């Protein structure tokens, strides 16, 4: 499930098997097998994504095999496969231009000389944006070196530098603004600047024909400075009064001559003391890792064994600073409102052994992971008079470990009708590590709360029991290539329901569905070799259900409601009254639970709204952001050099 983004869409938004797609935070992102999220544990949101210009392929990993790669194994993983240096020295130039000021320049030079392969890739990409004040620019360069030291060993080195400068905004159009001018965007002081440095070093050593050792070291630094204008929602009819003549004439004069209804709202810069403010949310992330792998292969007649073992250390630090500017909206300094720092160490071991006998393959695997993480509120610590200068003074600590087993089985069906058809199944434990924002909490009997002396930090990962079964292969002398998979994910300790939404009583969720893909080589019906006609069909059907949990609303009551949406909300509450805990304010201003059915007139009295899931709660529910179906089709015709 690919969800869009503004600009060149360099911030990935992908969901796999029902995962929340925003910034792909719930899936594991890798490039050539190395994690590339800014901080895969502490801050996994995909603010860096390799441009597809320099890719050779994209690998999607699902099922028990994902356990070999690390955390965030609950839903799936994406592994970007980059291009290797060419065999012959080659210069490549790719120039592209388009509307809205789009242009891209991609230059490569590389080749193989004796036992050394090398390549340099340079990409520059710019885009004026679909709206005013939404331009983007990306510069990405990668250098690769591969050399065979001798018949038994080789070294691979990759260096990457990535920079993005975008007028990225969180301030969306309202329906009214969109109807007047879809290209309007008055937020000219939104600035996103990111810089990333990355290095990979891989050393392979062949001990014998059956044993290969592989050592990997990787490191990266990612910095994000993001200044965003503070905004507010006002009635369109009050724009000139609220903004003042200068701001109005500068960016809102498109409203001149318009007539306004009562429910016509616009989003504008928040004005305080005659100034529009901006706030920075700046991050600096450093990641390093080292792993050692051993692969042992054994083959005797009808029996094969492929053994793999890996040990890994992974370290992260994450600095998160928020700054409120103190003058013009274009000021890039001010008062520090938040100064947080986190560090993490994760140690893991993984063992997998694939046993193959004739046409049956069985693969058990297990992963163990120990995580230690610390959090520092630097502003709070700075005010503590008893600070003794020790490294971890005033910090919060969370330590957890997990055993993560999995197994898969496959059987090849071979006959004159099927050619080769593979029937497979798998089961494994999924695992999503708690991120910096929610790792330092207390959980007792599923209830999430702020830790105290009597309630220690004990937040653990979200876990799941995942299983799948399917069939894939060729039919009718390769006329058709088919794939059909059923999957079922049962998730516990479910905390993060979506942006600004979290379970206060940890939820349980089930997501299941069917994935299918069919490739039909239609030209085989005509026994044609010159002409090739291929029909590709793929689709996913999914359904999700929240089985239990309590969720406090963070957004619905903040929205600007019309009479129609107020009626819709009240009708929804009344239709499943036991599934909604509604609170009014009592005479002391405290939350007071009410159980009666509501009328539309009661809407203004609602102070708090909780959603209750389970047997007696909201039964008519689904997992947020989960598309019930995804369908893709493609028809390709090829004749000699024409496609």
Coordinates of C-alpha atoms in Angstrom, one line a residue:
X1 CA 0.0 0.0 0.0
X2 CA 1.8 3.1 -1.3
X3 CA 0.6 6.4 0.2
X4 CA 1.7 9.7 -1.4
X5 CA 3.6 12.6 -0.1
X6 CA 4.4 16.2 -1.1
X7 CA 7.3 17.3 -3.3
X8 CA 9.4 14.6 -5.0
X9 CA 8.0 12.2 -2.4
X10 CA 11.4 11.3 -1.0
X11 CA 9.8 10.5 2.3
X12 CA 8.6 6.9 1.9
X13 CA 5.0 6.0 2.9
X14 CA 4.5 2.3 2.4
X15 CA 2.3 -0.2 4.3
X16 CA 2.8 -4.0 4.1
X17 CA 0.0 -6.4 5.1
X18 CA -2.0 -3.7 6.9
X19 CA 0.8 -1.7 8.6
X20 CA 0.4 2.0 9.2
X21 CA 2.0 3.5 6.1
X22 CA 3.1 6.9 7.3
X23 CA 6.8 7.3 6.9
X24 CA 7.0 3.5 6.7
X25 CA 7.9 3.4 10.4
X26 CA 6.4 -0.1 11.0
X27 CA 8.5 -1.9 8.3
X28 CA 12.2 -2.6 8.1
X29 CA 14.0 -0.5 5.4
X30 CA 17.3 -1.7 4.0
X31 CA 19.7 -0.9 1.2
X32 CA 21.8 -3.9 0.1
X33 CA 20.9 -5.6 3.4
X34 CA 21.9 -2.7 5.6
X35 CA 19.3 -0.7 7.6
X36 CA 18.8 2.8 6.3
X37 CA 16.1 4.4 8.4
X38 CA 17.6 7.4 10.3
X39 CA 17.4 5.3 13.5
X40 CA 15.8 1.9 13.0
X41 CA 14.9 1.5 16.6
X42 CA 14.6 5.0 18.1
X43 CA 13.3 7.0 15.2
X44 CA 12.5 4.7 12.2
X45 CA 10.5 7.2 10.2
X46 CA 11.7 7.2 6.6
X47 CA 13.0 10.7 6.2
X48 CA 15.7 9.2 3.9
X49 CA 14.9 7.1 0.9
X50 CA 17.4 6.1 -1.9
X51 CA 16.3 7.7 -5.2
X52 CA 15.1 5.0 -7.6
X53 CA 17.5 6.3 -10.3
X54 CA 20.4 4.4 -8.8
X55 CA 18.5 1.2 -8.0
X56 CA 18.7 -2.2 -9.8
X57 CA 15.6 -3.7 -8.0
X58 CA 13.4 -3.6 -5.0
X59 CA 13.0 -6.7 -2.9
X60 CA 9.9 -7.2 -0.7
X61 CA 10.4 -9.6 2.2
X62 CA 7.5 -11.2 4.1
X63 CA 7.1 -14.3 6.2
X64 CA 9.6 -16.1 8.5
X65 CA 12.7 -15.2 6.4
X66 CA 12.4 -11.7 7.6
X67 CA 13.8 -12.7 11.0
X68 CA 17.3 -12.7 9.6
X69 CA 17.3 -9.0 9.2
X70 CA 16.4 -7.4 12.5
X71 CA 13.7 -5.4 14.3
X72 CA 10.4 -4.3 12.8
X73 CA 9.6 -7.9 11.6
X74 CA 5.9 -7.8 12.3
X75 CA 4.7 -6.9 8.8
X76 CA 7.5 -7.0 6.2
X77 CA 10.7 -5.4 4.9
X78 CA 11.9 -3.5 1.9
X79 CA 15.4 -4.1 0.6
X80 CA 16.7 -1.7 -2.1
X81 CA 19.2 -3.4 -4.4
X82 CA 21.6 -0.9 -5.9
X83 CA 23.3 -1.2 -9.2
X84 CA 26.7 -2.9 -9.4
X85 CA 29.7 -1.5 -11.2
X86 CA 29.5 -2.5 -15.0
X87 CA 32.0 -4.9 -16.5
X88 CA 33.1 -2.5 -19.1
X89 CA 34.1 1.1 -18.4
X90 CA 30.9 3.1 -19.1
X91 CA 29.8 6.7 -18.9
X92 CA 26.1 7.2 -18.4
X93 CA 24.1 10.4 -18.6
X94 CA 20.3 10.6 -18.0
X95 CA 18.6 14.0 -18.4
X96 CA 14.9 14.5 -17.7
X97 CA 12.6 17.5 -17.6
X98 CA 8.9 18.0 -17.0
X99 CA 6.3 20.5 -15.9
X100 CA 6.2 22.4 -12.6
X101 CA 9.9 23.2 -12.9
X102 CA 10.9 19.5 -12.7
X103 CA 14.4 18.5 -14.0
X104 CA 16.8 15.7 -13.1
X105 CA 20.4 15.1 -14.0
X106 CA 21.9 11.7 -13.4
X107 CA 25.6 10.9 -14.2
X108 CA 27.5 7.7 -13.7
X109 CA 30.9 6.4 -14.6
X110 CA 32.3 3.1 -13.7
X111 CA 33.8 -0.2 -14.8
X112 CA 35.8 -3.2 -13.9
X113 CA 39.6 -3.3 -14.3
X114 CA 41.2 -6.7 -13.6
X115 CA 39.8 -7.7 -10.1
X116 CA 38.6 -4.2 -9.2
X117 CA 35.2 -2.7 -9.9
X118 CA 34.3 0.9 -9.2
X119 CA 31.6 3.4 -9.9
X120 CA 30.6 7.0 -9.1
X121 CA 26.9 8.0 -9.3
X122 CA 25.8 11.7 -9.0
X123 CA 22.1 12.7 -9.0
X124 CA 20.6 16.2 -8.9
X125 CA 16.8 16.5 -8.9
X126 CA 14.6 19.6 -8.5
X127 CA 10.9 20.3 -8.6
X128 CA 8.9 23.5 -8.4
X129 CA 6.0 21.7 -6.6
X130 CA 2.3 21.3 -7.3
X131 CA 1.4 24.3 -5.1
X132 CA 2.9 27.7 -4.2
X133 CA 5.9 27.5 -1.9
X134 CA 6.4 23.7 -2.2
X135 CA 9.6 23.3 -4.2
X136 CA 12.0 20.5 -3.5
X137 CA 15.7 19.7 -4.4
X138 CA 17.7 16.5 -3.9
X139 CA 21.4 15.9 -4.4
X140 CA 22.7 12.3 -4.0
X141 CA 26.1 10.9 -4.7
X142 CA 27.3 7.3 -4.2
X143 CA 30.8 5.8 -4.7
X144 CA 31.3 2.0 -4.8
X145 CA 34.5 -0.1 -4.9
X146 CA 34.6 -3.9 -5.2
X147 CA 37.8 -5.9 -5.3
X148 CA 38.8 -9.5 -5.1
X149 CA 41.9 -9.8 -3.0
X150 CA 42.5 -13.4 -4.0
X151 CA 40.5 -16.5 -4.8
X152 CA 39.1 -16.7 -1.3
X153 CA 38.4 -13.1 -0.2
X154 CA 36.8 -9.9 -1.4
X155 CA 36.0 -6.4 -0.1
X156 CA 33.1 -4.1 -0.9
X157 CA 32.9 -0.5 0.1
X158 CA 30.0 1.9 -0.5
X159 CA 30.0 5.6 0.4
X160 CA 26.9 7.8 0.2
X161 CA 26.0 11.5 0.6
X162 CA 22.4 12.7 0.4
X163 CA 21.0 16.2 0.8
X164 CA 17.5 17.4 0.5
X165 CA 16.2 21.0 0.6
X166 CA 12.4 21.3 0.5
X167 CA 9.6 23.7 1.3
X168 CA 7.8 20.8 3.1
X169 CA 4.7 21.8 5.0
X170 CA 2.3 20.1 7.4
X171 CA -0.4 22.8 6.6
X172 CA -3.0 21.4 4.3
X173 CA -5.6 23.1 2.3
X174 CA -9.2 23.3 3.5
X175 CA -12.0 22.1 1.3
X176 CA -13.0 25.8 0.8
X177 CA -9.4 26.9 -0.2
X178 CA -9.1 24.0 -2.5
X179 CA -12.4 24.9 -4.3
X180 CA -11.1 28.5 -4.8
X181 CA -7.5 27.7 -5.9
X182 CA -5.9 24.3 -5.4
X183 CA -2.4 25.7 -5.8
X184 CA -2.7 28.1 -2.9
X185 CA -0.1 27.6 -0.1
X186 CA 0.6 30.7 2.0
X187 CA 3.2 29.0 4.3
X188 CA 6.4 30.4 2.7
X189 CA 8.5 29.9 5.8
X190 CA 8.3 26.1 5.9
X191 CA 11.8 24.7 5.4
X192 CA 13.1 21.1 5.5
X193 CA 16.8 20.5 5.2
X194 CA 18.3 17.0 5.6
X195 CA 21.9 15.7 5.2
X196 CA 22.9 12.1 5.4
X197 CA 26.4 10.4 5.3
X198 CA 26.6 6.6 5.1
X199 CA 29.3 4.0 4.7
X200 CA 29.2 0.2 4.3
X201 CA 32.2 -2.1 4.4
X202 CA 31.8 -5.8 3.7
X203 CA 34.6 -8.4 3.8
X204 CA 33.9 -12.0 2.5
X205 CA 36.2 -14.9 3.2
X206 CA 35.8 -18.4 1.8
X207 CA 37.1 -20.9 4.3
X208 CA 36.3 -23.8 2.1
X209 CA 34.0 -24.8 -0.7
X210 CA 31.3 -25.2 2.0
X211 CA 32.0 -22.4 4.5
X212 CA 31.8 -18.6 3.9
X213 CA 32.5 -15.9 6.5
X214 CA 31.0 -12.5 5.9
X215 CA 31.9 -9.4 8.1
X216 CA 30.0 -6.1 7.8
X217 CA 30.5 -2.7 9.3
X218 CA 28.1 0.2 8.7
X219 CA 27.7 3.7 9.9
X220 CA 25.5 6.7 9.1
X221 CA 24.7 10.2 10.3
X222 CA 21.4 11.9 9.5
X223 CA 20.5 15.5 10.3
X224 CA 17.1 17.0 9.9
X225 CA 16.4 20.7 10.4
X226 CA 12.7 21.4 9.9
X227 CA 11.2 24.8 10.5
X228 CA 7.4 24.8 10.2
X229 CA 5.1 27.8 10.5
X230 CA 2.6 27.7 13.3
X231 CA -0.9 27.8 11.9
X232 CA -4.5 28.0 12.9
X233 CA -7.9 27.5 11.3
X234 CA -10.2 30.5 11.0
X235 CA -13.4 31.4 9.3
X236 CA -12.7 32.8 5.8
X237 CA -14.9 35.8 6.5
X238 CA -12.6 36.9 9.3
X239 CA -9.3 36.6 7.4
X240 CA -8.6 40.3 6.9
X241 CA -9.5 41.2 10.5
X242 CA -7.3 38.4 12.0
X243 CA -4.3 38.7 9.7
X244 CA -4.1 42.5 9.3
X245 CA -3.6 44.2 5.9
X246 CA 0.1 43.4 5.4
X247 CA -0.2 39.6 5.8
X248 CA -3.5 39.5 4.0
X249 CA -2.4 41.5 1.0
X250 CA 0.9 39.5 0.8
X251 CA -0.5 36.0 0.6
X252 CA -4.3 35.9 1.0
X253 CA -5.6 38.4 -1.6
X254 CA -7.1 35.5 -3.6
X255 CA -10.0 35.8 -1.2
X256 CA -10.9 39.3 -2.5
X257 CA -14.4 39.4 -4.1
X258 CA -15.4 36.0 -2.6
X259 CA -18.6 35.3 -0.7
X260 CA -18.3 33.1 2.5
X261 CA -20.7 30.6 4.0
X262 CA -20.7 29.8 7.8
X263 CA -18.7 26.6 7.4
X264 CA -16.0 28.1 5.1
X265 CA -12.7 27.9 6.8
X266 CA -9.1 28.6 5.8
X267 CA -5.8 27.7 7.4
X268 CA -3.5 30.7 8.0
X269 CA -0.3 31.5 9.9
X270 CA -0.9 31.9 13.6
X271 CA -0.6 35.6 14.5
X272 CA 0.5 36.7 18.0
X273 CA 1.5 40.2 18.7
X274 CA 1.5 41.1 15.0
X275 CA 4.0 38.3 14.2
X276 CA 3.7 34.9 12.6
X277 CA 5.7 32.3 14.4
X278 CA 7.7 29.2 13.3
X279 CA 8.9 26.3 15.3
X280 CA 11.9 24.0 14.6
X281 CA 11.9 20.3 15.1
X282 CA 15.5 19.4 14.5
X283 CA 17.0 15.9 14.8
X284 CA 20.5 14.5 14.6
X285 CA 20.8 10.7 14.5
X286 CA 24.0 8.6 14.5
X287 CA 23.9 4.8 13.7
X288 CA 26.7 2.2 13.7
X289 CA 26.7 -1.6 13.5
X290 CA 28.9 -4.6 13.1
X291 CA 27.9 -8.1 12.3
X292 CA 29.6 -11.4 11.6
X293 CA 27.9 -14.2 9.6
X294 CA 28.8 -17.8 8.8
X295 CA 27.2 -19.8 6.1
X296 CA 27.7 -23.6 5.8
X297 CA 26.3 -25.6 2.9
X298 CA 26.3 -29.4 2.7
X299 CA 25.0 -31.5 -0.1
X300 CA 24.7 -35.3 -0.3
X301 CA 22.6 -37.1 -2.9
X302 CA 19.0 -36.2 -2.1
X303 CA 19.8 -34.2 1.0
X304 CA 20.9 -30.6 1.4
X305 CA 21.6 -28.4 4.4
X306 CA 22.1 -24.7 4.4
X307 CA 23.1 -23.4 7.8
X308 CA 23.4 -19.7 8.6
X309 CA 24.4 -18.0 11.9
X310 CA 24.8 -14.2 12.6
X311 CA 25.8 -12.2 15.6
X312 CA 25.3 -8.4 15.5
X313 CA 25.8 -5.3 17.5
X314 CA 23.9 -2.1 16.7
X315 CA 24.2 1.3 18.3
X316 CA 22.1 4.5 17.9
X317 CA 22.0 8.0 19.3
X318 CA 19.2 10.4 18.7
X319 CA 19.1 14.2 19.6
X320 CA 15.7 15.9 19.3
X321 CA 15.5 19.7 19.8
X322 CA 12.5 22.0 19.4
X323 CA 13.0 25.7 19.0
X324 CA 10.4 28.5 19.1
X325 CA 11.5 31.5 17.0
X326 CA 11.2 35.0 18.6
X327 CA 10.8 37.4 15.7
X328 CA 9.9 37.1 12.0
X329 CA 8.5 33.8 10.7
X330 CA 11.8 33.5 8.7
X331 CA 14.0 33.7 11.9
X332 CA 16.0 30.5 12.4
X333 CA 16.9 30.9 16.1
X334 CA 15.0 31.4 19.3
X335 CA 14.0 29.7 22.5
X336 CA 14.7 26.0 23.1
X337 CA 11.4 24.4 24.2
X338 CA 12.6 20.8 24.1
X339 CA 16.0 19.2 24.3
X340 CA 16.0 15.4 24.3
X341 CA 18.7 12.9 23.8
X342 CA 18.4 9.1 23.5
X343 CA 20.9 6.3 23.0
X344 CA 20.5 2.6 22.4
X345 CA 22.5 -0.6 22.1
X346 CA 21.0 -3.7 20.6
X347 CA 22.8 -7.1 20.6
X348 CA 21.3 -10.0 18.6
X349 CA 22.0 -13.5 17.4
X350 CA 20.3 -15.4 14.6
X351 CA 20.4 -19.0 13.6
X352 CA 18.7 -20.6 10.6
X353 CA 19.0 -24.1 9.1
X354 CA 17.3 -25.1 5.9
X355 CA 17.0 -28.9 5.4
X356 CA 16.0 -30.1 2.0
X357 CA 15.2 -33.7 1.2
X358 CA 14.2 -34.4 -2.4
X359 CA 11.3 -32.0 -2.9
X360 CA 10.6 -31.0 0.7
X361 CA 12.3 -28.1 2.5
X362 CA 12.0 -27.3 6.2
X363 CA 13.6 -24.2 7.7
X364 CA 13.5 -23.5 11.4
X365 CA 15.1 -20.3 12.7
X366 CA 15.4 -18.3 15.9
X367 CA 16.5 -14.8 16.8
X368 CA 17.4 -13.4 20.2
X369 CA 17.7 -9.7 20.9
X370 CA 18.7 -7.7 23.9
X371 CA 18.1 -4.0 23.9
X372 CA 19.3 -1.3 26.3
X373 CA 18.0 2.3 25.8
X374 CA 18.4 5.5 27.7
X375 CA 16.4 8.8 27.5
X376 CA 17.6 12.2 28.7
X377 CA 15.4 15.3 29.1
X378 CA 18.2 17.8 29.0
X379 CA 16.1 20.8 29.9
X380 CA 14.8 19.0 33.0
X381 CA 18.2 17.7 34.0
X382 CA 19.7 21.2 33.6
X383 CA 17.5 22.4 36.5
X384 CA 18.5 19.6 38.9
X385 CA 20.9 21.0 41.6
X386 CA 22.2 17.6 42.7
X387 CA 23.7 16.8 39.2
X388 CA 26.9 14.8 40.0
X389 CA 28.2 14.9 36.4
X390 CA 27.8 11.1 35.8
X391 CA 27.0 10.0 32.3
X392 CA 23.5 8.7 33.0
X393 CA 22.5 11.1 35.7
X394 CA 18.8 12.0 35.4
X395 CA 18.2 9.5 32.6
X396 CA 15.4 7.0 32.1
X397 CA 16.3 3.4 31.3
X398 CA 14.5 0.6 29.5
X399 CA 15.9 -2.9 29.0
X400 CA 14.1 -5.7 27.3
X401 CA 14.9 -8.9 25.5
X402 CA 13.1 -11.2 23.1
X403 CA 13.2 -14.7 21.7
X404 CA 11.8 -14.6 18.2
X405 CA 11.3 -18.1 16.6
X406 CA 10.0 -19.0 13.2
X407 CA 9.7 -21.9 10.8
X408 CA 8.7 -22.5 7.2
X409 CA 8.1 -25.5 5.0
X410 CA 7.8 -25.9 1.2
X411 CA 7.1 -28.8 -1.2
X412 CA 7.6 -28.9 -4.9
X413 CA 4.8 -30.3 -7.1
X414 CA 6.2 -31.4 -10.5
X415 CA 4.1 -33.0 -13.3
X416 CA 3.3 -32.4 -16.9
X417 CA 0.5 -29.9 -16.1
X418 CA 2.2 -27.8 -13.4
X419 CA 5.8 -27.7 -14.6
X420 CA 6.9 -26.7 -11.2
X421 CA 4.6 -25.6 -8.4
X422 CA 5.7 -24.8 -4.9
X423 CA 3.4 -25.2 -1.9
X424 CA 4.6 -23.4 1.2
X425 CA 3.7 -22.3 4.7
X426 CA 5.3 -20.5 7.6
X427 CA 4.8 -19.3 11.1
X428 CA 6.8 -16.9 13.2
X429 CA 6.8 -14.3 16.0
X430 CA 6.6 -10.7 14.8
X431 CA 8.3 -7.9 16.7
X432 CA 8.2 -4.1 16.6
X433 CA 10.5 -2.3 19.0
X434 CA 9.2 0.7 21.0
X435 CA 10.5 4.0 19.6
X436 CA 11.9 6.9 21.6
X437 CA 8.6 8.6 21.9
X438 CA 6.9 5.8 23.8
X439 CA 9.6 3.5 25.1
X440 CA 9.8 5.0 28.6
X441 CA 6.3 4.1 29.9
X442 CA 4.9 1.8 32.6
X443 CA 2.4 -1.0 31.6
X444 CA 0.5 -2.9 34.3
X445 CA -2.3 -5.3 33.3
X446 CA -2.2 -3.7 29.9
X447 CA -2.8 -0.2 31.2
X448 CA -0.3 2.4 30.0
X449 CA 0.8 5.2 32.4
X450 CA 3.6 7.5 33.2
X451 CA 6.3 5.8 35.3
X452 CA 6.7 6.6 39.0
X453 CA 8.9 5.2 41.8
X454 CA 6.2 2.5 42.3
X455 CA 5.7 2.0 38.6
X456 CA 9.0 1.3 36.9
X457 CA 9.6 1.7 33.2
X458 CA 8.7 -1.7 31.6
X459 CA 7.4 -1.0 28.1
X460 CA 8.1 -4.0 25.9
X461 CA 7.8 -4.4 22.1
X462 CA 4.6 -5.0 20.2
X463 CA 4.6 -8.7 19.3
X464 CA 2.5 -10.9 17.0
X465 CA 1.9 -14.5 15.9
X466 CA 2.1 -14.5 12.1
X467 CA 1.4 -17.4 9.8
X468 CA 0.9 -17.8 6.1
X469 CA 0.2 -20.5 3.5
X470 CA 0.3 -20.4 -0.2
X471 CA 1.2 -21.7 -3.6
X472 CA 3.4 -20.3 -6.4
X473 CA 4.9 -21.5 -9.7
X474 CA 4.2 -22.2 -13.4
X475 CA 1.2 -23.8 -15.0
X476 CA 0.5 -25.2 -18.4
X477 CA 4.0 -25.2 -19.8
X478 CA 4.8 -21.8 -18.4
X479 CA 1.7 -20.2 -20.0
X480 CA 0.8 -18.9 -16.5
X481 CA 2.9 -18.0 -13.5
X482 CA 0.7 -17.8 -10.4
X483 CA 1.1 -16.9 -6.7
X484 CA -1.6 -17.1 -4.0
X485 CA -1.0 -16.5 -0.3
X486 CA -3.2 -16.4 2.7
X487 CA -1.7 -14.5 5.7
X488 CA -2.9 -13.9 9.3
X489 CA -1.3 -11.6 11.8
X490 CA -2.4 -11.6 15.5
X491 CA -0.9 -8.6 17.3
X492 CA -0.6 -8.0 21.1
X493 CA 0.8 -5.1 23.1
X494 CA -0.6 -2.8 20.3
X495 CA 0.2 0.8 21.3
X496 CA 0.6 3.1 18.4
X497 CA -2.6 3.2 16.5
X498 CA -1.6 6.1 14.2
X499 CA -0.5 9.7 14.2
X500 CA -1.4 11.3 17.6
X501 CA -3.4 8.2 18.5
X502 CA -2.2 5.7 21.1
X503 CA -3.9 2.9 23.1
X504 CA -4.1 3.6 26.8
X505 CA -5.1 0.0 27.4
X506 CA -2.9 -2.0 25.1
X507 CA -4.8 -3.3 22.1
X508 CA -5.0 -6.7 20.4
X509 CA -5.4 -6.6 16.6
X510 CA -6.0 -9.2 13.9
X511 CA -5.1 -8.5 10.2
X512 CA -5.6 -11.2 7.6
X513 CA -5.9 -11.3 3.9
X514 CA -5.1 -12.9 0.5
X515 CA -2.3 -11.8 -1.8
X516 CA -2.4 -13.0 -5.4
X517 CA -0.4 -12.4 -8.6
X518 CA -0.9 -13.9 -12.1
X519 CA 1.3 -13.5 -15.1
X520 CA -0.2 -14.8 -18.4
X521 CA 2.1 -15.3 -21.4
X522 CA -0.7 -14.8 -24.0
X523 CA 1.7 -15.1 -26.9
X524 CA 2.1 -18.8 -26.1
X525 CA -1.5 -19.3 -27.4
X526 CA -0.3 -18.3 -30.9
X527 CA 3.1 -20.1 -30.6
X528 CA 4.7 -16.7 -31.4
X529 CA 8.3 -16.0 -30.7
X530 CA 8.6 -12.6 -32.4
X531 CA 5.6 -11.2 -30.6
X532 CA 5.3 -11.3 -26.8
X533 CA 2.1 -10.3 -25.0
X534 CA 2.1 -10.5 -21.2
X535 CA -0.9 -9.8 -18.9
X536 CA 0.0 -9.1 -15.3
X537 CA -2.7 -9.1 -12.6
X538 CA -2.0 -8.7 -8.9
X539 CA -4.2 -7.9 -5.9
X540 CA -4.5 -7.9 -2.1
X541 CA -7.7 -8.4 -0.2
X542 CA -7.4 -7.5 3.5
X543 CA -9.5 -7.1 6.6
X544 CA -8.5 -5.9 10.0
X545 CA -10.2 -6.0 13.4
X546 CA -9.3 -4.4 16.7
X547 CA -10.1 -7.1 19.2
X548 CA -9.5 -5.2 22.5
X549 CA -8.1 -2.0 23.9
X550 CA -9.0 1.5 25.0
X551 CA -8.1 4.4 22.7
X552 CA -8.3 8.1 23.8
X553 CA -9.3 10.4 21.0
X554 CA -6.7 13.1 20.2
X555 CA -8.1 14.6 17.0
X556 CA -11.8 14.2 16.4
X557 CA -13.0 16.8 19.0
X558 CA -10.4 19.3 17.7
X559 CA -11.9 19.3 14.2
X560 CA -14.1 22.0 12.9
X561 CA -17.5 20.3 12.7
X562 CA -20.5 21.2 10.6
X563 CA -24.1 20.4 11.7
X564 CA -23.9 17.3 9.5
X565 CA -20.7 15.9 10.9
X566 CA -21.9 16.6 14.5
X567 CA -25.0 14.6 13.7
X568 CA -22.9 11.8 12.1
X569 CA -20.7 11.6 15.3
X570 CA -23.6 11.5 17.7
X571 CA -25.5 8.9 15.7
X572 CA -22.3 6.7 15.7
X573 CA -21.9 7.0 19.4
X574 CA -25.6 6.1 20.0
X575 CA -25.5 3.1 17.7
X576 CA -22.8 1.4 19.8
X577 CA -23.2 3.2 23.1
X578 CA -21.2 0.7 25.2
X579 CA -18.2 1.3 22.8
X580 CA -17.8 5.0 23.6
X581 CA -16.9 6.5 26.9
X582 CA -18.2 10.1 26.8
X583 CA -17.1 12.6 29.4
X584 CA -18.6 16.0 30.2
X585 CA -17.2 18.5 32.6
X586 CA -18.7 18.5 36.1
X587 CA -19.1 21.6 38.3
X588 CA -15.4 21.3 39.5
X589 CA -14.1 21.1 35.9
X590 CA -13.3 17.4 36.2
X591 CA -14.2 14.7 33.6
X592 CA -17.5 13.2 34.4
X593 CA -18.6 9.9 32.6
X594 CA -22.1 10.0 31.1
X595 CA -23.9 6.9 30.0
X596 CA -27.1 8.2 28.5
X597 CA -27.8 8.5 24.8
X598 CA -26.8 11.8 23.4
X599 CA -28.5 14.4 21.2
X600 CA -26.7 16.8 18.8
X601 CA -27.2 19.6 21.4
X602 CA -24.8 17.6 23.7
X603 CA -21.9 17.8 21.3
X604 CA -20.6 21.1 22.8
X605 CA -20.6 19.5 26.3
X606 CA -18.2 16.6 25.3
X607 CA -14.8 17.2 26.9
X608 CA -13.3 13.8 26.3
X609 CA -14.1 10.8 24.1
X610 CA -12.6 7.3 24.5
X611 CA -13.1 4.3 22.2
X612 CA -13.6 0.9 23.8
X613 CA -12.9 -2.2 21.8
X614 CA -13.7 -5.8 22.7
X615 CA -16.8 -8.1 23.1
X616 CA -18.9 -5.3 24.7
X617 CA -17.3 -2.4 22.8
X618 CA -17.2 -1.2 19.3
X619 CA -17.8 -4.2 17.1
X620 CA -18.1 -2.5 13.7
X621 CA -14.5 -1.5 13.5
X622 CA -11.4 -1.9 11.3
X623 CA -7.7 -1.2 11.5
X624 CA -6.9 2.4 10.5
X625 CA -5.2 3.0 7.2
X626 CA -5.9 -0.5 6.0
X627 CA -7.1 -0.7 2.4
X628 CA -9.7 -3.5 2.0
X629 CA -8.4 -4.2 -1.6
X630 CA -5.5 -3.2 -3.8
X631 CA -5.7 -4.1 -7.5
X632 CA -3.0 -3.6 -10.2
X633 CA -3.0 -4.7 -13.8
X634 CA -0.6 -4.3 -16.7
X635 CA -0.6 -5.4 -20.4
X636 CA 2.8 -5.5 -22.2
X637 CA 3.4 -6.0 -25.9
X638 CA 6.9 -6.5 -27.2
X639 CA 8.1 -6.9 -30.8
X640 CA 11.9 -6.8 -31.4
X641 CA 13.1 -3.4 -30.1
X642 CA 9.6 -2.0 -29.6
X643 CA 7.8 -2.5 -26.3

